[in-house]
Short mmCIF file of C-alpha atoms in Angstrom, two decimals:
data_model
loop_
_atom_site.label_atom_id
_atom_site.label_comp_id
_atom_site.label_asym_id
_atom_site.label_seq_id
_atom_site.Cartn_x
_atom_site.Cartn_y
_atom_site.Cartn_z
CA MET A 17 3.57 -13.38 94.83
CA ARG A 18 2.39 -15.11 91.64
CA VAL A 19 0.21 -17.40 93.78
CA LEU A 20 -1.56 -14.48 95.45
CA SER A 21 -1.81 -12.66 92.15
CA ALA A 22 -3.46 -15.67 90.46
CA LEU A 23 -5.81 -16.23 93.43
CA GLY A 24 -6.84 -12.58 93.46
CA ALA A 25 -7.31 -12.45 89.70
CA GLY A 26 -9.49 -15.58 89.88
CA ALA A 27 -11.63 -14.04 92.61
CA VAL A 28 -12.05 -10.72 90.77
CA LEU A 29 -12.85 -12.57 87.56
CA HIS A 30 -15.56 -14.56 89.34
CA LEU A 31 -17.20 -11.51 90.84
CA ARG A 32 -17.24 -9.86 87.43
CA VAL A 33 -18.41 -12.73 85.21
CA SER A 34 -20.95 -14.03 87.73
CA ALA A 35 -22.22 -10.44 88.16
CA LEU A 36 -22.32 -10.09 91.94
CA THR A 37 -25.22 -7.68 92.39
CA PRO A 38 -27.54 -7.00 95.36
CA MET A 39 -30.23 -8.90 93.45
CA ALA A 40 -27.93 -11.94 93.08
CA VAL A 41 -27.17 -11.87 96.81
CA VAL A 42 -30.84 -11.64 97.73
CA SER A 43 -31.88 -14.35 95.30
CA SER A 44 -29.30 -16.81 96.63
CA SER A 45 -30.57 -16.16 100.16
CA LEU A 46 -34.19 -16.98 99.33
CA THR A 47 -33.95 -20.77 99.83
CA PRO A 48 -32.22 -20.57 103.24
CA VAL A 49 -34.61 -17.80 104.34
CA GLY A 50 -37.50 -20.03 103.30
CA MET A 51 -36.04 -22.93 105.29
CA GLY A 52 -35.61 -20.68 108.32
CA LEU A 53 -39.20 -19.51 108.10
CA LEU A 54 -40.35 -23.12 107.89
CA LEU A 55 -38.35 -23.94 111.00
CA CYS A 56 -39.85 -20.93 112.83
CA ALA A 57 -43.35 -21.90 111.78
CA GLY A 58 -42.82 -25.45 113.02
CA ALA A 59 -41.28 -24.46 116.34
CA ALA A 60 -43.57 -24.41 119.39
CA ASP A 61 -42.22 -21.09 120.65
CA ARG A 62 -42.17 -19.53 117.14
CA GLY A 63 -38.41 -19.15 117.28
CA VAL A 64 -35.27 -20.96 116.23
CA ALA A 65 -32.27 -21.71 118.36
CA GLY A 66 -28.81 -20.28 117.66
CA GLN A 67 -27.61 -23.61 116.22
CA GLN A 68 -30.41 -23.60 113.69
CA LEU A 69 -29.54 -20.08 112.61
CA VAL A 70 -25.91 -21.14 112.07
CA SER A 71 -27.10 -24.17 110.12
CA ILE A 72 -29.27 -22.05 107.87
CA ALA A 73 -26.42 -19.57 107.33
CA PHE A 74 -24.24 -22.57 106.45
CA ILE A 75 -26.74 -23.64 103.80
CA ALA A 76 -26.62 -20.13 102.32
CA VAL A 77 -22.83 -20.19 102.01
CA TRP A 78 -22.29 -23.85 101.15
CA GLY A 79 -25.07 -23.85 98.54
CA THR A 80 -23.83 -20.67 96.87
CA MET A 81 -20.20 -21.76 96.97
CA LEU A 82 -20.87 -25.22 95.54
CA VAL A 83 -23.33 -24.22 92.84
CA GLN A 84 -21.31 -21.21 91.66
CA SER A 85 -18.06 -23.17 91.64
CA VAL A 86 -19.59 -25.94 89.55
CA ILE A 87 -21.01 -23.34 87.17
CA ALA A 88 -17.57 -21.69 87.07
CA VAL A 89 -15.90 -24.91 85.94
CA VAL A 90 -18.56 -25.56 83.32
CA GLN A 91 -18.19 -21.95 82.11
CA GLU A 92 -14.40 -22.14 81.93
CA ARG A 93 -14.59 -25.43 80.08
CA ASN A 94 -17.20 -24.28 77.57
CA TRP A 95 -15.48 -20.91 77.02
CA GLY A 96 -12.19 -22.71 76.26
CA THR A 97 -10.53 -20.58 78.93
CA MET A 98 -9.69 -23.56 81.12
CA ALA A 99 -7.40 -24.91 78.40
CA MET A 100 -5.81 -21.47 78.12
CA LEU A 101 -5.29 -21.34 81.89
CA ALA A 102 -3.63 -24.75 81.73
CA THR A 103 -1.00 -23.32 79.36
CA THR A 104 0.01 -20.63 81.89
CA PRO A 105 2.44 -21.06 84.81
CA SER A 106 -0.47 -20.62 87.27
CA GLY A 107 -2.36 -23.64 85.91
CA ILE A 108 -6.04 -24.11 86.65
CA ALA A 109 -6.00 -24.75 90.42
CA LEU A 110 -5.12 -21.24 91.65
CA PRO A 111 -7.59 -19.23 89.57
CA LEU A 112 -10.32 -21.78 90.32
CA LEU A 113 -9.57 -21.56 94.05
CA GLY A 114 -9.88 -17.78 93.67
CA ARG A 115 -13.27 -18.29 92.06
CA VAL A 116 -14.35 -20.62 94.91
CA PHE A 117 -13.34 -17.96 97.48
CA ALA A 118 -15.28 -15.32 95.57
CA ALA A 119 -18.30 -17.62 95.51
CA ALA A 120 -17.88 -18.01 99.30
CA VAL A 121 -17.90 -14.22 99.68
CA HIS A 122 -21.14 -14.14 97.72
CA GLY A 123 -22.47 -16.86 100.01
CA LEU A 124 -21.41 -14.96 103.14
CA LEU A 125 -23.27 -11.87 101.92
CA SER A 126 -26.34 -14.04 101.37
CA ALA A 127 -25.90 -15.51 104.84
CA ALA A 128 -25.89 -11.98 106.24
CA VAL A 129 -29.20 -11.34 104.51
CA VAL A 130 -30.53 -14.60 105.98
CA LEU A 131 -29.49 -13.59 109.50
CA LEU A 132 -30.98 -10.11 109.10
CA VAL A 133 -34.34 -11.57 108.12
CA LEU A 134 -34.41 -14.35 110.70
CA LEU A 135 -32.88 -12.67 113.77
CA PRO A 136 -36.10 -10.82 114.74
CA LEU A 137 -37.86 -14.20 114.77
CA VAL A 138 -35.34 -15.88 117.04
CA SER A 139 -36.16 -16.43 120.68
CA THR A 140 -32.64 -17.34 121.81
CA THR A 141 -29.27 -16.38 120.35
CA ASP A 142 -27.15 -17.80 123.17
CA VAL A 143 -24.75 -19.82 121.01
CA LEU A 144 -24.77 -17.62 117.91
CA GLY A 145 -21.33 -16.02 118.48
CA LEU A 146 -19.55 -19.35 118.95
CA GLY A 147 -21.61 -20.78 116.12
CA LEU A 148 -20.35 -18.15 113.68
CA VAL A 149 -16.72 -18.90 114.64
CA THR A 150 -17.42 -22.60 114.04
CA LEU A 151 -19.02 -21.73 110.73
CA VAL A 152 -16.04 -19.70 109.48
CA ILE A 153 -13.58 -22.47 110.40
CA ALA A 154 -15.78 -25.08 108.74
CA LEU A 155 -16.12 -22.99 105.58
CA VAL A 156 -12.36 -23.16 104.97
CA GLY A 157 -12.79 -26.93 104.86
CA TYR A 158 -15.88 -26.75 102.69
CA ALA A 159 -13.92 -24.66 100.19
CA GLY A 160 -11.63 -27.73 100.00
CA VAL A 161 -14.63 -30.05 99.67
CA THR A 162 -15.85 -27.83 96.83
CA LEU A 163 -12.45 -28.04 95.12
CA ALA A 164 -12.55 -31.83 95.43
CA ILE A 165 -15.95 -31.91 93.73
CA VAL A 166 -14.75 -29.40 91.12
CA SER A 167 -11.73 -31.62 90.36
CA TRP A 168 -14.13 -34.45 89.59
CA ILE A 169 -15.93 -32.23 87.05
CA VAL A 170 -12.62 -31.10 85.54
CA ARG A 171 -11.74 -34.76 84.99
CA HIS A 172 -15.14 -36.02 83.83
CA ARG A 173 -16.99 -33.96 81.29
CA TYR A 174 -20.54 -34.91 82.27
CA ALA A 175 -20.09 -35.24 86.05
CA SER A 176 -21.76 -31.96 87.01
CA GLY A 177 -25.19 -33.66 87.13
CA GLY A 178 -24.19 -35.55 90.28
CA VAL A 179 -23.60 -32.43 92.34
CA ASN A 180 -27.20 -32.02 93.50
CA GLY A 181 -27.09 -35.30 95.37
CA LEU A 182 -23.70 -34.52 96.89
CA PHE A 183 -24.96 -31.20 98.25
CA GLU A 184 -27.55 -32.84 100.48
CA LEU A 185 -25.45 -35.86 101.37
CA ILE A 186 -22.64 -33.63 102.64
CA LEU A 187 -25.20 -31.46 104.45
CA LEU A 188 -26.11 -34.60 106.40
CA PHE A 189 -22.48 -35.10 107.45
CA SER A 190 -21.84 -31.43 108.28
CA GLY A 191 -23.65 -31.62 111.61
CA ALA A 192 -25.85 -28.72 110.49
CA PHE A 193 -29.14 -30.39 111.25
CA VAL A 194 -28.22 -33.85 112.51
CA ALA A 195 -25.71 -34.37 115.32
CA MET A 196 -23.00 -36.93 114.64
CA SER A 197 -24.24 -38.94 117.60
CA ALA A 198 -27.66 -39.19 115.93
CA LEU A 199 -26.24 -40.68 112.74
CA PRO A 200 -26.38 -44.48 112.27
CA ALA A 201 -23.21 -46.02 113.75
CA GLY A 202 -21.89 -47.06 110.32
CA LEU A 203 -22.09 -43.50 109.00
CA ARG A 204 -20.49 -41.73 111.96
CA PRO A 205 -16.85 -42.26 110.83
CA VAL A 206 -17.74 -40.59 107.49
CA GLY A 207 -19.30 -37.70 109.41
CA TYR A 208 -16.14 -37.13 111.40
CA LEU A 209 -14.20 -36.68 108.14
CA PHE A 210 -16.12 -33.49 107.37
CA PRO A 211 -15.73 -30.15 109.16
CA SER A 212 -18.63 -29.74 111.60
CA VAL A 213 -20.80 -26.66 111.98
CA ARG A 214 -22.42 -28.03 115.15
CA VAL A 215 -21.94 -25.57 118.00
CA ALA A 216 -22.19 -28.30 120.64
CA ASP A 217 -18.93 -29.74 119.23
CA ALA A 218 -17.13 -26.41 119.53
CA SER A 219 -14.88 -26.28 122.56
CA ALA A 220 -11.42 -24.72 122.30
CA GLY A 221 -9.87 -28.15 121.74
CA THR A 222 -12.38 -29.30 119.17
CA LEU A 223 -12.15 -25.99 117.30
CA ALA A 224 -8.41 -26.57 116.87
CA VAL A 225 -9.14 -30.06 115.54
CA GLN A 226 -11.83 -28.60 113.28
CA LEU A 227 -9.31 -26.12 111.94
CA LEU A 228 -6.88 -28.93 111.16
CA VAL A 229 -9.62 -30.92 109.42
CA SER A 230 -10.55 -27.82 107.41
CA VAL A 231 -6.98 -27.04 106.37
CA ALA A 232 -6.50 -30.71 105.44
CA TRP A 233 -9.58 -30.54 103.21
CA LEU A 234 -8.34 -27.35 101.57
CA ALA A 235 -4.94 -28.95 100.86
CA ALA A 236 -6.61 -32.15 99.63
CA GLY A 237 -8.91 -30.14 97.36
CA LEU A 238 -5.97 -28.31 95.79
CA LEU A 239 -4.05 -31.56 95.34
CA LEU A 240 -7.05 -33.27 93.76
CA LEU A 241 -7.56 -30.36 91.38
CA THR A 242 -3.90 -30.33 90.37
CA GLY A 243 -4.07 -34.12 89.97
CA ALA A 244 -7.15 -33.79 87.78
CA SER A 245 -5.34 -31.30 85.58
CA ASN A 246 -2.37 -33.67 85.24
CA SER A 247 -4.68 -36.58 84.49
CA VAL A 248 -6.31 -34.60 81.69
CA ARG A 249 -2.84 -33.91 80.26
CA LYS A 250 -2.27 -37.66 80.03
CA THR A 251 -5.61 -38.65 78.52
CA GLY A 252 -6.58 -35.61 76.44
CA LYS A 253 -10.09 -35.95 77.91
CA GLY A 254 -11.99 -33.83 80.46
CA PHE A 255 -11.69 -30.13 79.72
CA LEU A 256 -9.59 -30.78 76.60
CA GLN A 257 -12.48 -32.51 74.81
CA MET B 16 13.62 -22.84 69.66
CA ILE B 17 11.21 -25.72 69.02
CA ARG B 18 12.58 -29.24 68.59
CA VAL B 19 10.27 -32.18 68.09
CA ASP B 20 11.70 -35.67 67.66
CA ASP B 21 9.74 -38.83 66.85
CA LEU B 22 6.72 -37.66 68.80
CA VAL B 23 3.95 -40.18 69.38
CA VAL B 24 0.54 -39.42 70.87
CA GLU B 25 -2.30 -41.89 71.21
CA TYR B 26 -5.87 -41.32 72.31
CA SER B 27 -7.37 -44.37 73.90
CA SER B 28 -10.80 -45.31 75.14
CA ARG B 29 -12.23 -48.57 76.44
CA LYS B 30 -13.13 -49.65 72.93
CA SER B 31 -10.41 -48.25 70.74
CA ARG B 32 -7.00 -46.71 70.49
CA ARG B 33 -6.08 -44.08 67.91
CA ARG B 34 -2.61 -42.79 67.11
CA ALA B 35 -2.92 -39.03 66.60
CA LEU B 36 0.80 -38.39 66.07
CA ASP B 37 3.07 -41.08 64.72
CA GLY B 38 6.76 -40.22 64.83
CA VAL B 39 6.55 -36.51 64.03
CA SER B 40 9.80 -34.51 63.94
CA LEU B 41 10.27 -30.84 63.15
CA ARG B 42 12.25 -27.71 64.02
CA VAL B 43 11.32 -24.04 64.33
CA GLU B 44 14.13 -21.50 64.59
CA PRO B 45 14.01 -17.87 65.81
CA GLY B 46 12.61 -15.47 63.22
CA GLN B 47 10.96 -18.32 61.35
CA VAL B 48 7.31 -19.11 60.68
CA VAL B 49 6.76 -22.82 60.23
CA GLY B 50 3.39 -23.97 58.94
CA LEU B 51 1.54 -27.13 59.85
CA LEU B 52 -0.91 -28.05 57.12
CA GLY B 53 -3.28 -30.95 57.01
CA PRO B 54 -6.93 -31.99 56.94
CA ASN B 55 -9.10 -32.18 60.04
CA GLY B 56 -7.90 -34.98 62.30
CA ALA B 57 -4.38 -35.04 60.80
CA GLY B 58 -2.81 -34.23 64.19
CA LYS B 59 -2.09 -30.50 63.87
CA THR B 60 -3.94 -29.43 67.01
CA THR B 61 -2.62 -32.44 68.93
CA LEU B 62 0.94 -31.30 68.20
CA THR B 63 0.07 -27.77 69.31
CA LYS B 64 -1.41 -29.19 72.53
CA VAL B 65 1.77 -31.13 73.26
CA LEU B 66 3.96 -28.08 72.69
CA SER B 67 1.67 -25.93 74.84
CA THR B 68 1.95 -28.52 77.69
CA LEU B 69 -1.74 -29.45 77.51
CA LEU B 70 -1.05 -33.02 76.46
CA ARG B 71 1.71 -35.47 77.35
CA PRO B 72 3.25 -37.49 74.52
CA MET B 73 3.54 -41.28 74.82
CA ALA B 74 6.97 -41.37 73.18
CA GLY B 75 9.51 -39.09 71.58
CA ALA B 76 10.72 -35.73 72.80
CA ALA B 77 9.69 -32.12 72.42
CA THR B 78 11.57 -29.10 73.73
CA VAL B 79 10.84 -25.39 73.61
CA CYS B 80 13.82 -23.06 74.14
CA GLY B 81 15.68 -26.12 75.42
CA PHE B 82 13.03 -26.97 78.03
CA ASP B 83 11.34 -30.37 77.94
CA VAL B 84 7.56 -30.05 77.58
CA VAL B 85 6.93 -32.80 80.15
CA ARG B 86 9.69 -32.41 82.74
CA GLU B 87 10.08 -28.60 82.61
CA ARG B 88 6.51 -27.58 82.05
CA ARG B 89 6.59 -24.29 83.95
CA SER B 90 9.65 -23.07 82.00
CA VAL B 91 7.99 -24.03 78.72
CA GLN B 92 4.82 -22.19 79.74
CA ARG B 93 6.82 -19.01 80.36
CA SER B 94 8.49 -19.35 76.95
CA ILE B 95 5.38 -19.79 74.82
CA GLY B 96 2.43 -17.69 73.78
CA VAL B 97 -0.60 -19.66 72.68
CA ALA B 98 -3.50 -18.56 70.49
CA PHE B 99 -6.07 -21.22 69.77
CA GLY B 100 -8.23 -18.88 67.74
CA GLY B 101 -11.98 -18.60 67.32
CA ASP B 102 -14.41 -17.42 69.97
CA LEU B 103 -12.97 -19.72 72.63
CA GLY B 104 -10.21 -18.94 75.10
CA ILE B 105 -11.12 -15.39 76.06
CA TYR B 106 -13.64 -13.97 78.54
CA SER B 107 -16.37 -12.38 76.44
CA ARG B 108 -17.92 -10.49 79.36
CA LEU B 109 -14.67 -8.73 80.15
CA SER B 110 -13.07 -5.92 78.17
CA ALA B 111 -9.96 -6.49 76.07
CA ARG B 112 -7.89 -4.72 78.72
CA ASP B 113 -9.36 -6.78 81.59
CA ASN B 114 -8.72 -10.01 79.69
CA LEU B 115 -5.07 -9.05 79.34
CA ARG B 116 -4.87 -7.92 82.97
CA PHE B 117 -6.24 -11.29 84.08
CA PHE B 118 -3.79 -13.29 81.99
CA ALA B 119 -0.94 -11.01 83.12
CA ALA B 120 -1.71 -12.22 86.66
CA MET B 121 -1.61 -15.83 85.44
CA TYR B 122 1.90 -15.22 84.08
CA GLY B 123 2.92 -13.40 87.26
CA LEU B 124 3.76 -10.18 85.41
CA PRO B 125 4.67 -7.33 87.78
CA ARG B 126 2.06 -4.63 88.28
CA ARG B 127 4.58 -1.89 87.67
CA GLY B 128 4.44 -0.96 83.99
CA LEU B 129 1.57 -3.36 83.30
CA ARG B 130 -0.81 -0.65 82.12
CA GLU B 131 1.76 0.54 79.54
CA ARG B 132 2.55 -3.04 78.51
CA ILE B 133 -1.14 -3.81 77.92
CA HIS B 134 -1.54 -0.60 75.94
CA ASP B 135 1.50 -1.42 73.79
CA VAL B 136 0.32 -4.95 73.10
CA LEU B 137 -3.17 -3.77 72.19
CA ALA B 138 -1.63 -1.12 69.91
CA THR B 139 0.45 -3.84 68.22
CA VAL B 140 -2.73 -5.66 67.25
CA ALA B 141 -4.60 -2.41 66.45
CA LEU B 142 -7.06 -2.73 69.34
CA ALA B 143 -5.90 0.15 71.55
CA ASP B 144 -9.01 2.19 70.77
CA ARG B 145 -11.27 -0.71 71.83
CA ALA B 146 -9.38 -1.54 75.03
CA ARG B 147 -12.34 -0.79 77.31
CA ASP B 148 -15.00 -2.52 75.22
CA ARG B 149 -16.37 -5.89 76.15
CA VAL B 150 -15.02 -8.67 73.95
CA GLU B 151 -18.56 -9.87 73.21
CA THR B 152 -18.98 -6.74 71.05
CA PHE B 153 -15.89 -7.58 68.94
CA SER B 154 -15.88 -8.96 65.40
CA ARG B 155 -14.20 -12.30 64.79
CA GLY B 156 -11.12 -10.60 63.37
CA MET B 157 -10.80 -8.43 66.47
CA LYS B 158 -11.11 -11.48 68.72
CA GLN B 159 -8.36 -13.21 66.74
CA ARG B 160 -6.13 -10.17 67.17
CA LEU B 161 -6.91 -10.16 70.89
CA HIS B 162 -5.84 -13.82 71.03
CA ILE B 163 -2.49 -12.78 69.59
CA ALA B 164 -2.26 -9.84 72.01
CA ARG B 165 -2.76 -12.28 74.88
CA ALA B 166 -0.15 -14.62 73.37
CA ILE B 167 2.56 -11.91 73.19
CA LEU B 168 1.64 -10.19 76.48
CA HIS B 169 4.49 -11.79 78.46
CA ASP B 170 6.89 -11.35 75.52
CA PRO B 171 7.56 -15.04 74.85
CA PRO B 172 10.15 -16.04 72.24
CA VAL B 173 7.89 -18.78 70.84
CA LEU B 174 4.33 -18.47 69.53
CA LEU B 175 1.94 -21.33 68.84
CA LEU B 176 -0.89 -20.11 66.62
CA ASP B 177 -3.65 -22.61 65.94
CA GLU B 178 -5.65 -21.54 62.89
CA PRO B 179 -5.58 -17.83 63.74
CA ALA B 180 -7.24 -16.78 60.47
CA SER B 181 -10.04 -19.32 60.67
CA GLY B 182 -13.36 -17.80 59.61
CA LEU B 183 -11.97 -14.36 58.83
CA ASP B 184 -13.05 -12.20 55.91
CA PRO B 185 -10.31 -11.62 53.28
CA VAL B 186 -9.30 -8.17 54.56
CA SER B 187 -9.05 -9.35 58.18
CA ALA B 188 -7.10 -12.42 57.04
CA ILE B 189 -4.57 -10.21 55.21
CA GLU B 190 -4.22 -8.00 58.30
CA LEU B 191 -3.63 -11.05 60.45
CA ARG B 192 -0.99 -12.40 58.07
CA GLN B 193 0.80 -9.06 58.21
CA LEU B 194 0.67 -9.26 61.99
CA VAL B 195 2.19 -12.76 61.97
CA MET B 196 4.94 -11.57 59.63
CA SER B 197 5.70 -8.65 61.94
CA LEU B 198 6.05 -11.12 64.83
CA ARG B 199 8.56 -13.08 62.77
CA GLU B 200 10.49 -9.88 62.03
CA ALA B 201 10.65 -9.30 65.78
CA GLY B 202 12.64 -12.55 65.97
CA ARG B 203 9.99 -14.84 67.40
CA ALA B 204 9.70 -18.47 66.39
CA VAL B 205 6.15 -19.11 65.18
CA LEU B 206 4.45 -22.46 64.66
CA LEU B 207 1.35 -21.78 62.60
CA THR B 208 -1.39 -24.34 62.18
CA THR B 209 -3.60 -23.63 59.23
CA HIS B 210 -5.98 -24.99 56.64
CA ASP B 211 -5.41 -21.96 54.49
CA LEU B 212 -2.93 -22.71 51.70
CA VAL B 213 -2.68 -19.06 50.66
CA GLU B 214 -1.77 -18.21 54.24
CA ALA B 215 0.85 -20.98 54.32
CA GLU B 216 2.34 -19.85 51.01
CA THR B 217 2.36 -16.16 51.99
CA VAL B 218 3.54 -16.35 55.57
CA CYS B 219 5.49 -19.56 56.14
CA ASP B 220 9.21 -20.02 55.62
CA HIS B 221 8.80 -23.75 55.94
CA VAL B 222 5.75 -25.97 55.59
CA ASN B 223 5.03 -29.41 57.06
CA ILE B 224 2.11 -31.29 55.58
CA LEU B 225 0.59 -33.68 58.10
CA SER B 226 -1.56 -36.61 57.14
CA ARG B 227 -2.86 -39.27 59.53
CA GLY B 228 -0.42 -38.22 62.23
CA SER B 229 2.73 -38.21 60.08
CA ILE B 230 4.56 -35.53 58.16
CA VAL B 231 4.25 -36.55 54.53
CA LEU B 232 5.99 -33.55 52.98
CA ALA B 233 8.20 -30.77 54.32
CA GLY B 234 10.12 -27.85 52.86
CA SER B 235 9.78 -24.22 51.92
CA PRO B 236 6.76 -23.45 49.72
CA ALA B 237 9.15 -22.88 46.77
CA GLU B 238 10.93 -26.20 47.41
CA LEU B 239 7.64 -28.03 47.65
CA ARG B 240 6.51 -26.53 44.36
CA SER B 241 9.74 -27.31 42.49
CA ASN B 242 9.93 -30.85 43.89
CA ALA B 243 6.31 -31.41 42.96
CA ALA B 244 7.07 -30.02 39.48
CA LEU B 245 9.76 -32.68 39.10
CA ASP B 246 7.39 -35.40 40.34
CA ALA B 247 4.10 -34.35 38.86
CA GLY B 248 5.28 -32.09 36.04
CA SER B 249 4.31 -28.58 34.96
CA ARG B 250 1.44 -27.74 32.68
CA LEU B 251 1.90 -26.17 29.23
CA GLU B 252 -1.08 -24.55 27.56
CA LEU B 253 -1.06 -23.35 23.93
CA ALA B 254 -3.62 -22.31 21.27
CA VAL B 255 -3.09 -25.36 19.05
CA PRO B 256 -5.06 -28.58 18.54
CA PRO B 257 -4.35 -31.34 21.14
CA SER B 258 -3.15 -33.83 18.49
CA ALA B 259 -0.60 -31.32 17.12
CA LEU B 260 0.73 -30.68 20.63
CA ASP B 261 1.02 -34.43 21.31
CA GLN B 262 2.91 -34.93 18.03
CA ALA B 263 5.35 -32.07 18.69
CA LEU B 264 6.14 -33.19 22.24
CA ALA B 265 6.27 -36.94 21.57
CA SER B 266 10.05 -37.05 22.20
CA TYR B 267 9.60 -35.44 25.67
CA GLY B 268 7.26 -38.17 26.81
CA PRO B 269 4.43 -36.01 28.15
CA LEU B 270 2.98 -37.31 31.39
CA ASP B 271 -0.50 -37.54 29.88
CA ALA B 272 -2.16 -36.99 26.53
CA ALA B 273 -2.82 -33.37 25.56
CA ALA B 274 -6.31 -32.29 26.57
CA ALA B 275 -8.49 -29.76 24.83
CA THR B 276 -8.99 -26.51 26.71
CA GLY B 277 -11.00 -23.41 25.89
CA ALA B 278 -7.87 -21.75 24.51
CA GLY B 279 -6.43 -24.77 22.68
CA ALA B 280 -4.69 -27.69 24.40
CA SER B 281 -2.74 -28.40 27.57
CA VAL B 282 -0.28 -31.10 28.54
CA ARG B 283 1.92 -31.97 31.57
CA VAL B 284 5.69 -32.31 31.03
CA ARG B 285 8.70 -32.68 33.35
CA ASP B 286 11.37 -31.01 31.13
CA VAL B 287 9.66 -27.64 30.88
CA ALA B 288 12.61 -25.82 29.24
CA GLY B 289 13.07 -28.41 26.48
CA ALA B 290 9.33 -28.60 25.87
CA VAL B 291 9.05 -24.81 25.59
CA ARG B 292 11.93 -24.70 23.05
CA THR B 293 10.27 -27.42 20.96
CA VAL B 294 6.88 -25.74 21.08
CA ALA B 295 8.44 -22.41 20.09
CA GLN B 296 10.00 -23.99 17.02
CA ALA B 297 6.94 -26.04 16.08
CA PHE B 298 4.30 -23.35 16.61
CA PRO B 299 5.99 -19.92 16.32
CA ASP B 300 2.67 -18.18 15.52
CA ALA B 301 1.01 -19.56 18.66
CA LEU B 302 3.88 -18.59 20.94
CA PRO B 303 2.14 -15.50 22.40
CA THR B 304 -0.59 -17.82 23.75
CA LEU B 305 1.89 -20.12 25.57
CA ARG B 306 1.28 -20.41 29.31
CA VAL B 307 3.31 -22.49 31.76
CA SER B 308 1.97 -23.25 35.24
CA HIS B 309 3.72 -25.08 38.06
CA PRO B 310 1.77 -27.11 40.62
CA THR B 311 0.21 -24.96 43.31
CA LEU B 312 0.58 -25.74 46.99
CA GLU B 313 -3.08 -26.68 46.89
CA GLU B 314 -2.46 -29.32 44.18
CA ILE B 315 0.52 -30.67 46.10
CA TYR B 316 -1.53 -30.78 49.31
CA VAL B 317 -4.46 -32.58 47.70
CA SER B 318 -2.14 -35.13 46.08
CA ARG B 319 -0.39 -35.97 49.37
CA VAL B 320 -2.97 -36.04 52.14
CA ASP B 321 -5.35 -38.83 53.08
CA ARG B 322 -8.53 -37.90 54.81
CA PRO B 323 -8.77 -39.68 58.15
#
């Protein structure tokens, strides 16, 4: 009960302090909409395939979730509230996970805006339904990836600057725009570690595997965040500085 | 309630290692306010961090309500209320009520009766009429009171208050001291970190003076003053010339030569009663101008602490 309560409170807090407004949703959908329009303009038949729509929706959610979660950690640290959270029985992991989920909700709303704008331009939507299922399963895992990155920032005060590079690197391994088979052979094993949003990989069997990978990432993210909190307790650094 | 024994904390980096607490021991009992005094860097906040489970000690032991701060962290966290003071530690964009509602969820407080509990706690710190206002519109004194409201929300038996009156105007500081005293009367054990010697003297039942990570002096404010009077002497001031005062008190071995003051002369002596009797016999006409002052907590503090 306390776990759900802390998760819910973290999510509500995020929506309130990050001011989730229609304008915020629209503004965080502008980059993916722009990318979609570029893809449409470059396509011979002036349309994008279902996979590309899913990939662009993924960018909307993943980008919003990652950026807002990093900002959330920096906010909590600078406001001194992270230290206060660490003195409570809930610790920092649960409320931060709540904030990551709320950021994902924001991202999903932005993705809906992206789809609304781009759907009239699409020539084929044959794989869109399956693609959205793949996307939702993958996003559970990317919430874990986000927590893992967040744990790094909790531990290291000035680490947030490295997040930009990670965003695009992980995009490469997500299967959003480049199939695993198209990656250099040395990089493929790394790619298989990340949840895939590639519709071509989504059969019933692979979706089950994807779900396992996603749940594993979520568990790993929570463990890493709890570990970061414990590490800070030993060193007095990170968010205690 | 709070037991600290030979606590050691070190901060280390690649280049250096610094001992922030070096064998600190203290006790805080129910219904007692214990003060931690010391200059910046003396280790006061480090000790508060250990007791609030934010920092693990390298050696020694610390328990709160019988729970070990390292091995039984969750139990300790339920037993303590923490107020770090200042603008940090609360969500400025939320209202006072929403801040408390959020932290109630962090403590797993049941929803039933929560509204009444939040109202009661805000009334205790005189913020009930501002419950719906955003914290960013609050004065510093109101924010400090909200910190204390958050600290007592889950009704913990132990409170850790880190410089709660820092930066307050005199009226707000007095109000906050009254609040701390009311918490003591409610039977809570309070560890109060402060720079403010007036606050320590007014509020604390027991004072520990920390310097460079060690407790250099401990006792009630009255004990500290009387011990310091034995060590450093008390000051006698009288409207007579310094040389006459020196001559009269020669047999008492004054601690220093009489010095001229605006009103006459002053001298430090250990045997205050004997010195007063002698002065009364030697200078009966000047007796109405006699003033005796014992060392203040401030003088004791300044004489005992080293700046890091």
